[in-house]
Structure formats: C-alpha cells, structure tokens
Coordinates of N, CA and C in Angstrom, one line a residue:
L1 N 20.4 8.4 -5.0 CA 20.9 8.5 -6.3 C 20.2 7.6 -7.2
V2 N 19.2 6.8 -6.8 CA 18.4 5.7 -7.5 C 17.0 6.3 -7.9
P3 N 16.7 6.6 -9.1 CA 15.4 7.1 -9.2 C 14.3 6.1 -9.1
S4 N 13.1 6.7 -8.4 CA 11.9 5.9 -8.0 C 10.8 6.7 -8.0
G5 N 9.6 6.1 -8.2 CA 8.3 6.8 -8.2 C 7.0 6.0 -8.2
Y6 N 6.0 6.5 -8.1 CA 4.7 5.9 -7.9 C 3.6 6.7 -8.6
F7 N 2.8 6.3 -9.4 CA 1.5 7.0 -9.9 C 0.4 6.2 -9.6
G8 N -0.8 6.7 -9.2 CA -2.0 5.9 -8.9 C -3.2 6.5 -9.0
L9 N -4.2 5.9 -9.5 CA -5.5 6.5 -9.8 C -6.7 5.7 -9.1
L10 N -7.5 6.3 -8.5 CA -8.7 5.6 -7.7 C -10.0 6.4 -8.2
Q11 N -11.0 5.5 -8.8 CA -12.3 6.1 -9.1 C -13.3 5.3 -8.5
P12 N -14.2 5.9 -7.6 CA -15.4 5.2 -7.3 C -16.4 5.1 -8.4
I13 N -17.0 3.8 -8.5 CA -17.9 3.6 -9.4 C -19.4 3.8 -9.1
N14 N -19.7 3.5 -7.9 CA -21.0 3.8 -7.0 C -20.8 3.5 -5.5
N15 N -21.6 3.5 -4.8 CA -21.3 3.4 -3.3 C -20.9 1.9 -2.9
R16 N -21.0 0.9 -4.0 CA -20.5 -0.5 -3.7 C -19.2 -0.8 -4.4
Y17 N -18.8 -0.1 -5.5 CA -17.7 -0.6 -6.2 C -16.7 0.5 -6.4
A18 N -15.5 0.3 -6.6 CA -14.3 1.2 -7.0 C -13.3 0.4 -7.6
M19 N -12.6 1.1 -8.6 CA -11.7 0.8 -9.5 C -10.4 1.5 -9.2
G20 N -9.3 0.9 -9.3 CA -8.0 1.6 -9.3 C -6.9 1.0 -10.0
G21 N -5.8 1.8 -10.1 CA -4.7 1.5 -10.8 C -3.3 2.2 -10.5
G22 N -2.2 1.5 -10.6 CA -1.1 2.2 -10.1 C 0.2 1.5 -10.9
F23 N 1.2 2.3 -11.0 CA 2.5 2.1 -11.5 C 3.6 2.7 -10.7
S24 N 4.5 1.7 -10.4 CA 5.7 2.0 -9.8 C 6.9 1.5 -10.3
F25 N 8.2 2.3 -10.1 CA 9.4 2.1 -10.9 C 10.5 2.4 -9.8
V26 N 11.5 1.7 -10.0 CA 12.6 1.9 -9.0 C 14.0 1.2 -9.8
G27 N 15.1 2.1 -9.8 CA 16.3 1.5 -10.4 C 16.8 2.4 -11.5
D28 N 17.9 1.9 -12.2 CA 18.6 2.4 -13.3 C 19.0 1.3 -14.3
D29 N 19.9 1.7 -15.0 CA 20.5 0.7 -16.1 C 21.0 -0.6 -15.5
A30 N 21.7 -0.4 -14.1 CA 22.2 -1.7 -13.7 C 21.1 -2.6 -13.3
L31 N 20.0 -2.2 -12.6 CA 18.8 -3.0 -12.2 C 17.5 -2.1 -12.3
M32 N 16.6 -2.3 -13.1 CA 15.3 -1.5 -13.1 C 14.2 -2.6 -12.8
E33 N 13.4 -2.2 -11.9 CA 12.1 -3.0 -11.6 C 10.9 -2.2 -11.8
N34 N 9.8 -2.6 -12.6 CA 8.7 -1.9 -12.7 C 7.4 -2.9 -12.4
V35 N 6.3 -2.3 -11.7 CA 5.1 -3.0 -11.4 C 3.8 -2.1 -11.9
L36 N 3.0 -2.7 -12.6 CA 1.7 -2.2 -13.1 C 0.8 -3.0 -12.3
G37 N -0.2 -2.3 -11.7 CA -1.5 -3.1 -11.0 C -2.7 -2.5 -11.3
V38 N -3.8 -3.3 -11.4 CA -5.2 -2.9 -11.4 C -5.9 -3.5 -10.2
S39 N -6.7 -2.7 -9.5 CA -7.4 -3.1 -8.3 C -8.9 -3.0 -8.6
F40 N -9.6 -3.6 -7.9 CA -11.2 -3.8 -7.9 C -11.7 -3.9 -6.4
A41 N -12.3 -3.1 -5.9 CA -12.9 -3.2 -4.4 C -14.3 -3.1 -4.5
F42 N -14.9 -3.8 -3.5 CA -16.5 -3.9 -3.4 C -16.9 -4.2 -2.0
T43 N -18.2 -3.8 -1.8 CA -19.0 -4.2 -0.6 C -20.3 -5.1 -1.2
L44 N -20.7 -5.9 -0.1 CA -21.9 -6.7 -0.6 C -23.1 -6.2 0.1
P45 N -24.2 -6.5 -0.3 CA -25.5 -6.0 0.5 C -25.6 -6.7 1.5
N46 N -26.4 -6.3 2.6 CA -26.5 -6.8 3.8 C -27.4 -8.1 3.8
L47 N -27.1 -9.1 4.4 CA -27.7 -10.4 4.6 C -28.6 -10.5 5.8
P48 N -30.2 -10.5 5.6 CA -31.0 -10.7 6.7 C -30.8 -12.3 7.2
I49 N -30.9 -12.4 8.5 CA -31.0 -13.7 9.0 C -31.9 -13.6 10.2
G50 N -33.3 -13.9 10.0 CA -34.1 -13.9 10.9 C -34.5 -12.4 11.2
K51 N -34.5 -12.0 12.5 CA -34.5 -10.5 13.0 C -33.1 -9.8 12.9
N52 N -32.3 -10.4 12.5 CA -30.8 -9.8 12.5 C -30.3 -9.7 11.1
E53 N -29.2 -9.2 10.8 CA -28.6 -9.2 9.6 C -27.0 -9.1 9.6
I54 N -26.4 -9.6 8.7 CA -25.0 -9.3 8.6 C -24.6 -8.1 7.9
Y55 N -23.9 -7.3 8.4 CA -23.7 -5.9 7.9 C -22.7 -5.9 7.1
F56 N -22.8 -6.3 5.9 CA -21.7 -6.3 4.8 C -21.5 -4.9 4.4
D57 N -22.4 -4.0 4.6 CA -21.9 -2.6 4.1 C -20.9 -1.9 5.1
Q58 N -20.5 -2.8 6.0 CA -19.5 -2.2 7.0 C -18.2 -3.1 6.6
M59 N -18.2 -4.0 5.6 CA -17.0 -4.6 5.1 C -16.6 -4.3 3.8
G60 N -15.3 -4.4 3.5 CA -14.8 -4.2 2.1 C -13.9 -5.3 1.7
F61 N -14.0 -5.6 0.5 CA -13.2 -6.7 -0.2 C -12.4 -6.2 -1.4
G62 N -11.4 -6.7 -1.6 CA -10.4 -6.1 -2.6 C -9.5 -7.1 -3.2
V63 N -9.2 -6.9 -4.6 CA -8.4 -7.9 -5.3 C -7.7 -7.1 -6.2
T64 N -6.1 -7.2 -6.3 CA -5.3 -6.5 -7.2 C -4.6 -7.4 -8.1
F65 N -4.5 -7.3 -9.4 CA -3.7 -7.9 -10.4 C -2.5 -7.2 -10.7
K66 N -1.2 -7.6 -10.7 CA -0.1 -7.1 -10.9 C 0.6 -7.7 -12.0
G67 N 1.3 -6.8 -12.9 CA 2.3 -7.3 -13.7 C 3.7 -6.7 -13.4
R68 N 4.8 -7.6 -13.5 CA 6.1 -7.1 -13.1 C 7.1 -7.5 -14.3
W69 N 8.0 -6.5 -14.4 CA 9.1 -6.7 -15.3 C 10.2 -6.0 -15.0
T70 N 11.4 -6.6 -15.3 CA 12.7 -6.0 -14.8 C 13.7 -6.3 -15.9
S71 N 14.9 -5.4 -15.8 CA 15.9 -5.6 -16.7 C 17.2 -5.2 -15.8
F72 N 18.3 -6.0 -16.2 CA 19.7 -5.7 -15.5 C 20.8 -6.0 -16.4
G73 N 21.7 -5.2 -16.0 CA 23.1 -5.4 -16.7 C 23.1 -4.4 -17.9
N74 N 22.4 -3.4 -18.0 CA 22.5 -2.6 -19.3 C 23.5 -1.4 -19.0
N75 N 24.1 -1.3 -17.9 CA 25.0 -0.2 -17.6 C 26.5 -0.7 -18.2
E76 N 26.7 0.3 -19.0 CA 28.0 0.0 -19.7 C 29.3 0.0 -18.9
T77 N 29.2 0.7 -17.8 CA 30.3 0.8 -16.8 C 30.6 -0.5 -16.1
G78 N 29.6 -1.5 -16.1 CA 29.7 -2.8 -15.6 C 30.8 -3.7 -16.3
G79 N 31.3 -3.2 -17.4 CA 32.2 -4.2 -18.2 C 31.7 -5.1 -19.0
Q80 N 32.6 -5.6 -20.0 CA 32.0 -6.6 -20.8 C 31.4 -8.0 -20.3
N81 N 32.0 -8.3 -19.2 CA 31.5 -9.6 -18.5 C 30.6 -9.5 -17.7
R82 N 29.7 -8.2 -17.6 CA 28.6 -8.2 -16.7 C 27.4 -9.1 -17.0
V83 N 26.7 -9.6 -16.2 CA 25.6 -10.3 -16.3 C 24.4 -9.5 -16.9
R84 N 23.8 -9.8 -17.8 CA 22.7 -9.2 -18.3 C 21.4 -10.0 -18.4
G85 N 20.3 -9.4 -18.5 CA 19.0 -10.2 -18.6 C 17.8 -9.4 -18.3
S86 N 16.8 -10.1 -18.3 CA 15.3 -9.4 -17.8 C 14.5 -10.5 -17.3
G87 N 13.5 -10.0 -16.8 CA 12.4 -10.9 -16.2 C 11.0 -10.2 -16.3
Q88 N 10.1 -11.2 -16.1 CA 8.6 -10.8 -16.1 C 7.7 -11.9 -15.4
G89 N 6.7 -11.4 -14.7 CA 5.8 -12.2 -14.1 C 4.5 -11.4 -13.6
Y90 N 3.9 -12.1 -12.8 CA 2.6 -11.6 -12.3 C 2.3 -11.9 -10.9
G91 N 1.4 -11.2 -10.2 CA 0.9 -11.5 -8.8 C -0.5 -11.0 -8.5
I92 N -1.1 -11.7 -7.5 CA -2.3 -11.3 -7.2 C -2.4 -11.1 -5.7
D93 N -3.1 -10.0 -5.2 CA -3.3 -9.7 -3.8 C -4.7 -9.7 -3.5
L94 N -5.0 -10.1 -2.2 CA -6.4 -10.1 -1.7 C -6.5 -9.3 -0.5
G95 N -7.6 -8.5 -0.2 CA -7.7 -7.7 1.0 C -9.2 -7.8 1.5
Y96 N -9.1 -7.5 2.7 CA -10.5 -7.4 3.4 C -10.4 -6.4 4.6
I97 N -11.5 -5.6 4.9 CA -11.4 -4.6 5.9 C -12.8 -4.6 6.6
L98 N -12.7 -4.4 7.8 CA -13.9 -4.5 8.7 C -14.0 -3.2 9.5
L99 N -15.0 -2.4 9.4 CA -15.3 -1.2 10.4 C -16.1 -1.8 11.4
L100 N -15.3 -2.0 12.6 CA -16.0 -2.2 13.8 C -16.9 -1.3 14.3
D101 N -16.7 -0.1 14.5 CA -17.5 1.0 14.8 C -17.0 2.3 14.2
K102 N -17.4 3.5 14.6 CA -17.1 4.7 13.9 C -15.8 5.2 14.1
S103 N -14.9 4.4 14.9 CA -13.4 4.8 15.4 C -12.4 3.8 15.0
L104 N -12.8 2.3 14.9 CA -11.9 1.3 14.9 C -12.1 0.6 13.4
S105 N -11.1 0.3 12.7 CA -11.0 -0.5 11.5 C -10.0 -1.5 11.7
L106 N -10.2 -2.7 11.2 CA -9.4 -3.8 11.0 C -9.3 -4.4 9.6
G107 N -8.0 -4.8 9.2 CA -7.9 -5.4 7.9 C -6.9 -6.5 7.8
I108 N -6.9 -7.3 6.7 CA -6.0 -8.3 6.6 C -5.7 -8.2 5.0
M109 N -4.4 -8.5 4.5 CA -4.1 -8.5 3.1 C -3.2 -9.6 2.8
L110 N -3.5 -10.5 1.9 CA -2.6 -11.5 1.4 C -1.8 -11.0 0.1
R111 N -0.6 -10.8 0.4 CA 0.2 -10.2 -0.7 C 0.9 -11.2 -1.6
D112 N 0.7 -11.1 -2.8 CA 1.2 -12.2 -3.8 C 0.9 -13.5 -3.4
L113 N -0.4 -13.7 -3.1 CA -0.9 -15.0 -2.9 C -0.8 -16.0 -3.9
I114 N -0.9 -15.6 -5.2 CA -0.7 -16.4 -6.3 C 0.2 -15.6 -7.2
N115 N 1.4 -16.2 -7.7 CA 2.4 -15.3 -8.3 C 3.4 -16.2 -9.1
D116 N 4.1 -15.7 -10.0 CA 5.2 -16.4 -10.7 C 6.0 -15.3 -11.4
F117 N 7.3 -15.6 -11.7 CA 8.3 -14.7 -12.4 C 9.3 -15.5 -12.9
Q118 N 9.4 -15.2 -14.4 CA 10.3 -15.9 -15.3 C 11.7 -15.0 -15.5
W119 N 12.9 -15.5 -15.1 CA 14.1 -14.8 -15.5 C 14.7 -15.4 -16.8
D120 N 15.4 -14.5 -17.3 CA 16.1 -14.8 -18.4 C 17.6 -14.3 -18.5
S121 N 18.5 -15.0 -17.9 CA 19.9 -14.4 -17.7 C 20.9 -14.8 -18.6
S122 N 21.9 -14.0 -18.9 CA 22.9 -14.3 -19.8 C 23.8 -15.4 -19.2
V123 N 23.9 -15.6 -17.9 CA 24.6 -16.8 -17.2 C 23.8 -17.9 -16.9
S124 N 22.7 -17.8 -16.3 CA 21.9 -18.8 -15.8 C 20.7 -19.4 -16.7
G125 N 20.5 -18.7 -17.9 CA 19.5 -19.0 -18.9 C 17.9 -18.6 -18.3
K126 N 17.0 -19.3 -18.7 CA 15.8 -19.1 -18.3 C 15.4 -20.0 -17.1
Y127 N 14.7 -19.4 -16.1 CA 14.2 -20.1 -14.9 C 13.0 -19.4 -14.3
S128 N 12.4 -20.2 -13.4 CA 11.1 -19.6 -12.9 C 11.4 -19.4 -11.3
E129 N 10.7 -18.2 -10.8 CA 11.0 -18.1 -9.3 C 9.7 -17.4 -8.7
R130 N 9.3 -17.8 -7.5 CA 8.2 -17.2 -7.0 C 8.5 -16.0 -6.0
V131 N 7.7 -15.0 -5.9 CA 8.0 -14.0 -5.2 C 7.2 -14.4 -3.6
P132 N 8.0 -14.2 -2.4 CA 7.6 -14.6 -1.2 C 6.2 -14.1 -0.9
T133 N 5.4 -14.9 -0.5 CA 4.0 -14.5 0.0 C 4.0 -13.9 1.5
T134 N 3.2 -13.0 1.5 CA 3.3 -12.2 3.0 C 1.8 -12.1 3.4
I135 N 1.5 -12.0 4.7 CA 0.2 -11.8 5.2 C 0.5 -10.4 6.0
R136 N -0.5 -9.4 5.7 CA -0.3 -8.2 6.6 C -1.7 -8.0 7.2
I137 N -1.5 -7.9 8.7 CA -2.7 -7.6 9.5 C -2.6 -6.3 10.0
G138 N -3.6 -5.5 10.2 CA -3.4 -4.0 10.8 C -4.7 -3.6 11.1
G139 N -4.7 -2.3 11.7 CA -5.9 -1.6 12.1 C -5.6 -0.2 12.1
A140 N -6.6 0.6 12.3 CA -6.5 2.1 12.6 C -7.5 2.5 13.4
Y141 N -7.2 3.4 14.4 CA -8.2 3.9 15.3 C -8.2 5.4 15.2
I142 N -9.4 6.2 15.1 CA -9.6 7.4 14.8 C -10.1 8.0 16.0
Y143 N -9.6 9.2 16.6 CA -10.1 10.0 17.7 C -10.0 11.4 17.4
N144 N -11.1 12.0 17.2 CA -11.3 13.4 16.7 C -10.5 13.5 15.4
E145 N -9.4 14.4 15.4 CA -8.6 14.7 14.3 C -7.2 13.7 14.2
T146 N -7.3 12.8 15.0 CA -6.1 12.1 15.2 C -6.3 10.5 14.8
T147 N -5.3 10.0 14.0 CA -5.5 8.6 13.4 C -4.1 7.8 13.9
V148 N -4.3 6.6 14.5 CA -3.2 5.8 15.0 C -3.4 4.5 14.3
A149 N -2.4 4.1 13.5 CA -2.6 2.9 12.6 C -1.2 1.9 13.0
F150 N -1.4 0.5 12.7 CA -0.5 -0.3 13.0 C -0.6 -1.5 12.0
D151 N 0.6 -2.3 11.7 CA 0.5 -3.4 10.7 C 1.5 -4.3 11.2
L152 N 1.3 -5.6 11.1 CA 2.1 -6.7 11.3 C 2.3 -7.5 9.9
R153 N 3.5 -7.5 9.3 CA 3.8 -8.2 8.1 C 4.4 -9.7 8.4
K154 N 3.6 -10.6 8.3 CA 4.0 -11.8 8.7 C 4.5 -12.6 7.5
S155 N 5.8 -13.2 7.4 CA 6.1 -13.9 6.3 C 5.9 -15.3 6.4
L156 N 5.8 -15.8 5.1 CA 5.5 -17.3 5.1 C 6.8 -18.1 4.6
H157 N 8.0 -17.3 4.4 CA 9.3 -18.0 4.0 C 10.2 -17.6 5.0
E158 N 11.1 -18.5 5.2 CA 12.3 -18.2 6.1 C 13.2 -17.1 5.7
D159 N 13.4 -16.9 4.6 CA 14.3 -15.8 4.0 C 13.7 -14.4 4.0
T160 N 12.5 -14.2 4.4 CA 11.9 -12.9 4.4 C 11.4 -12.8 5.9
A161 N 11.9 -11.5 6.6 CA 11.7 -11.1 7.9 C 10.3 -10.7 8.3
N162 N 9.8 -11.0 9.4 CA 8.6 -10.4 9.9 C 8.8 -9.0 10.2
R163 N 7.7 -8.1 10.2 CA 8.1 -6.8 10.4 C 6.7 -6.1 11.1
V164 N 7.0 -5.0 11.7 CA 5.9 -4.3 12.4 C 5.9 -3.0 12.1
Y165 N 4.9 -2.3 11.8 CA 4.8 -0.8 11.6 C 3.7 0.0 12.4
F166 N 4.0 1.0 12.6 CA 3.2 1.9 13.6 C 3.2 3.5 12.9
G167 N 1.9 4.1 12.8 CA 1.8 5.3 12.2 C 1.1 6.2 13.0
F168 N 1.2 7.6 12.8 CA 0.4 8.4 13.6 C 0.1 9.7 12.4
E169 N -1.2 10.1 12.4 CA -1.5 11.3 11.7 C -2.3 12.2 12.5
R170 N -2.1 13.6 12.3 CA -3.0 14.6 12.9 C -3.3 15.6 12.0
N171 N -4.6 16.0 12.0 CA -5.0 17.1 11.2 C -5.1 18.1 12.0
V172 N -3.9 19.2 11.9 CA -3.8 20.3 12.9 C -4.8 21.4 12.5
A173 N -5.0 21.6 11.2 CA -6.0 22.4 10.5 C -6.5 22.0 9.1
S174 N -7.4 22.8 8.6 CA -8.1 22.3 7.5 C -7.1 22.2 6.3
I175 N -5.9 23.0 6.4 CA -4.8 22.8 5.3 C -3.7 22.1 5.6
L176 N -3.5 21.6 6.8 CA -2.3 21.0 7.4 C -2.5 19.7 8.0
V177 N -1.7 18.8 7.6 CA -1.7 17.4 8.2 C -0.2 17.0 8.6
L178 N 0.0 16.6 9.7 CA 1.2 16.0 10.2 C 1.4 14.6 10.5
R179 N 2.4 13.9 10.1 CA 2.6 12.4 10.0 C 3.9 11.9 10.6
S180 N 3.8 10.8 11.4 CA 5.1 10.1 11.8 C 4.9 8.7 11.7
G181 N 6.0 8.0 11.4 CA 5.8 6.5 11.5 C 7.1 5.8 11.8
F182 N 6.9 4.5 12.1 CA 8.1 3.5 12.7 C 7.9 2.4 12.1
S183 N 9.0 1.5 11.7 CA 8.8 0.2 11.3 C 10.2 -0.5 11.9
N184 N 10.0 -1.9 12.0 CA 11.1 -2.5 12.6 C 10.9 -4.0 12.4
N185 N 12.0 -4.8 12.1 CA 11.9 -6.3 11.9 C 11.8 -7.0 13.3
I186 N 11.2 -8.1 13.2 CA 11.1 -8.8 14.6 C 11.7 -10.2 14.2
G187 N 12.2 -10.8 15.4 CA 12.9 -12.1 15.1 C 14.2 -12.2 14.3
T188 N 14.8 -11.1 14.0 CA 16.0 -11.2 13.3 C 17.1 -10.4 14.0
S189 N 18.4 -10.6 13.6 CA 19.5 -9.8 14.1 C 19.5 -8.5 13.5
D190 N 19.2 -8.2 12.3 CA 19.1 -7.1 11.6 C 17.7 -6.5 11.7
L191 N 17.5 -5.5 12.5 CA 16.3 -4.8 12.7 C 15.8 -4.0 11.6
N192 N 16.7 -3.5 10.9 CA 16.4 -2.6 9.8 C 15.4 -1.5 10.3
R193 N 15.7 -0.8 11.3 CA 14.8 0.2 11.8 C 14.5 1.6 11.0
R194 N 13.4 1.9 10.9 CA 13.1 3.1 10.1 C 12.4 4.1 10.7
W195 N 12.6 5.3 10.7 CA 11.7 6.5 11.2 C 11.4 7.4 10.2
S196 N 10.0 7.9 10.0 CA 9.6 8.8 9.0 C 8.7 9.9 9.7
F197 N 8.9 11.1 9.0 CA 8.1 12.3 9.6 C 7.6 13.0 8.2
G198 N 6.4 13.1 8.2 CA 5.8 13.9 7.0 C 4.8 15.1 7.3
I199 N 4.6 15.7 6.2 CA 3.7 16.8 6.3 C 2.8 17.0 4.9
T200 N 1.7 17.4 5.0 CA 0.9 17.6 3.9 C 0.1 18.9 4.0
F201 N 0.2 19.6 2.8 CA -0.4 21.0 2.7 C -1.6 20.7 1.6
L202 N -2.9 21.1 2.3 CA -4.1 20.9 1.3 C -4.5 22.2 0.9
Q203 N -5.0 22.3 -0.5 CA -5.4 23.6 -0.9 C -6.7 23.3 -1.9
N204 N -7.7 24.0 -1.5 CA -9.0 23.7 -2.2 C -8.9 24.5 -3.6
L205 N -9.5 24.0 -4.8 CA -9.3 24.5 -6.0 C -10.9 24.5 -6.5
G206 N -11.6 25.5 -6.1 CA -13.0 25.5 -6.3 C -13.7 24.7 -5.4
E207 N -15.0 24.4 -5.8 CA -15.8 23.8 -4.8 C -15.7 22.3 -4.6
N208 N -15.3 21.5 -5.7 CA -15.3 20.0 -5.7 C -13.8 19.6 -6.0
Y209 N -12.7 20.4 -6.0 CA -11.4 19.9 -6.0 C -10.5 20.4 -5.0
F210 N -9.5 19.6 -4.8 CA -8.4 20.1 -3.9 C -7.2 19.3 -4.1
V211 N -6.0 19.9 -3.7 CA -4.7 19.3 -4.1 C -4.0 19.3 -2.8
G212 N -3.2 18.0 -2.7 CA -2.4 17.8 -1.5 C -0.9 17.8 -1.9
I213 N 0.0 18.6 -1.2 CA 1.3 18.5 -1.3 C 2.1 17.9 -0.3
N214 N 2.6 16.7 -0.5 CA 3.2 15.8 0.5 C 4.7 15.9 0.5
S215 N 5.3 15.8 1.8 CA 6.8 15.7 1.9 C 7.0 14.8 3.1
T216 N 8.1 13.8 2.9 CA 8.4 13.0 4.0 C 9.9 12.9 4.0
Y217 N 10.3 12.8 5.3 CA 11.8 12.5 5.6 C 11.9 11.2 6.3
R218 N 12.8 10.3 5.8 CA 12.8 8.9 6.4 C 14.2 8.8 6.8
I219 N 14.4 8.2 8.0 CA 15.6 7.9 8.6 C 15.8 6.3 8.7
G220 N 16.8 5.8 8.2 CA 17.2 4.4 8.1 C 18.6 4.0 8.5
N221 N 18.7 2.7 8.5 CA 20.1 2.2 9.1 C 21.1 2.6 8.0
I222 N 20.8 2.8 6.7 CA 21.8 3.1 5.6 C 21.7 4.4 5.2
E223 N 20.5 4.6 4.8 CA 20.2 6.0 4.0 C 19.1 6.8 4.7
D224 N 19.4 8.2 4.7 CA 18.3 9.1 5.0 C 17.7 9.7 3.6
L225 N 16.5 9.9 3.4 CA 16.1 10.4 2.2 C 14.7 11.1 2.3
F226 N 14.5 12.1 1.3 CA 13.4 12.8 1.2 C 12.4 12.2 0.2
R227 N 11.1 12.1 0.4 CA 10.2 11.8 -0.7 C 9.2 12.7 -0.8
F228 N 8.6 13.0 -2.0 CA 7.7 14.1 -2.4 C 6.6 13.5 -3.0
G229 N 5.3 14.0 -3.0 CA 4.2 13.5 -3.5 C 3.2 14.5 -3.7
L230 N 2.2 14.4 -4.5 CA 1.2 15.2 -5.1 C 0.0 14.5 -5.2
D231 N -1.1 14.9 -4.5 CA -2.6 14.3 -4.5 C -3.5 15.3 -5.1
F232 N -4.2 14.8 -6.1 CA -5.3 15.6 -6.8 C -6.5 14.9 -6.6
N233 N -7.5 15.6 -6.1 CA -8.9 14.9 -5.9 C -10.1 15.8 -6.6
W234 N -10.8 15.1 -7.2 CA -11.9 15.9 -7.8 C -13.3 15.2 -7.8
G235 N -14.4 16.0 -8.1 CA -15.6 15.5 -8.0 C -16.3 15.8 -6.5
V236 N -17.6 15.4 -6.5 CA -18.4 15.6 -5.2 C -17.9 14.6 -4.4
P237 N -17.4 14.7 -3.2 CA -17.0 13.6 -2.2 C -18.2 12.8 -1.8
K238 N -18.1 11.6 -1.9 CA -19.3 10.7 -1.5 C -19.3 10.4 0.0
K239 N -20.5 10.4 0.5 CA -20.5 10.2 2.0 C -20.1 8.8 2.3
M240 N -19.4 8.7 3.4 CA -18.9 7.4 3.8 C -20.2 6.5 4.4
N241 N -20.0 5.2 4.4 CA -21.0 4.4 5.2 C -21.2 4.8 6.5
K242 N -22.2 4.6 7.2 CA -22.4 4.9 8.5 C -21.6 3.9 9.2
R243 N -20.9 4.4 10.3 CA -20.2 3.7 11.2 C -20.4 3.8 12.6
D244 N -21.7 3.4 12.9 CA -22.3 3.8 14.3 C -22.7 2.4 14.9
R245 N -22.5 1.2 14.2 CA -23.0 0.0 14.8 C -21.5 -0.6 15.4
I246 N -21.8 -1.6 16.3 CA -20.7 -2.4 16.8 C -21.1 -3.7 16.7
Y247 N -20.4 -4.8 16.3 CA -20.6 -6.1 15.9 C -20.6 -6.8 17.2

C-alpha cells in the first residue's frame, strides 16, 4: 500500500570509465524518503613490475555520491498534534571488484562511509544524525548460463543487524531469465527471512536495442509483494575485458 520505485541510468564513457545515476523513492504523506545518487566507475592501466605486471584491467573501482531528503507528518489523518518535519543529508559509498578468472568475481563495498543527516522536527527541533555505515562483501560465480551470487552485510553499529544474501540466475533461453534469492539476519533473534522469485523476458528491438520486462514475487515475515521493472538497453554492446587470467 506504500508507493515505492527506482529509476537508474548507466552510460559507459569508454573502456575504462562509466557514469551512472539513480533516484529512489518510498513512502507517502506520513513518511516520504527520497535518495538521488551519482556514480563514477573506472579501471586503471596495468602496472609493469619487472617481467610481471599488476592487472588493473581486471579490477574495477567505484564511488557514489548520494543526496537524501525526507518529510513526515503531512498526513491530515494524523490529527492536529501529529509530529511534522523534514530532513536532508548526504552519503558517500566506495566499491571495488576483482575478476579472479573468467568465472569468479569478488567485491567489497563500504556503504555510507562518510555521511550526515540533519533533522528538523516540530517536537525535537534541529539535530544531526549519522546513517549506520555497513560493509558488504560478496562474489559471483558463472558456469555456462548460470550465475550464483552471495553477499555478507557486516554492520559497524550494534543497532543494525548483520545479514547474508544468496542469489541464483539462469538464462533458460535467449528471451528468458529465471531468478531466485534468499536473505536472512544473523546473530539476532529476529531473522527477518525473505525469499524472492523472479523472471525476465528479453525482446530485441532492432540490431542494437533490447528491452527487459522484469517481475519478482517476494515472501517475507510481514508482507508478500510483487515488484515490476523495465530495462532498456541501447547502443552497440562493448566487449568485456578478457577474463582468462588467474592471479
């Protein structure tokens, strides 16, 4: 019953650089939260060391700058004594990925490593609060048309739970992709366990364009819900870096 959504755009600049942006929203008049982010990803040239070299072309680095703003208490059904206010802030994420070989990728992300948020409440006035920083470590293994992925979200704050994620994706045909996923808190009495099942239909539009229609059904402790998405890709696909070396 609460509207939510996400829009994103990714544009490679060349073989070494890419830019991206995204906007997410969730909530209603009682509580609305919005995030606008801009990302930059890059690889570095290989570094010769004697007869060897460091293969930076199989590494990726990324940084995201996020702006956040929220409003609450604008629902008239809350009564005259409802708490009203707003807030705004920023956050910075850092990411790194390593292609170990043509099948295995490993990565790490520091989410909200640097951040701040300023509240303005009709009850508490103005005050500052930080968003809890988290570390996410994960990887993906590709075999034929199947991808298996995992993540560990490690919290750096006592009031945020650690969490594990597992995902599975299978290209059944050139026009069909099947997915499933599972996530679970660890080290807490409330596991907040979630299952998800998804499907994507791909459709070519000419030689250099295709559309993906996505649908996901998620099962949780409190709610079960559908999510829908649309992907649009254009331009000549760039060849990926070779993934035939093992460090």
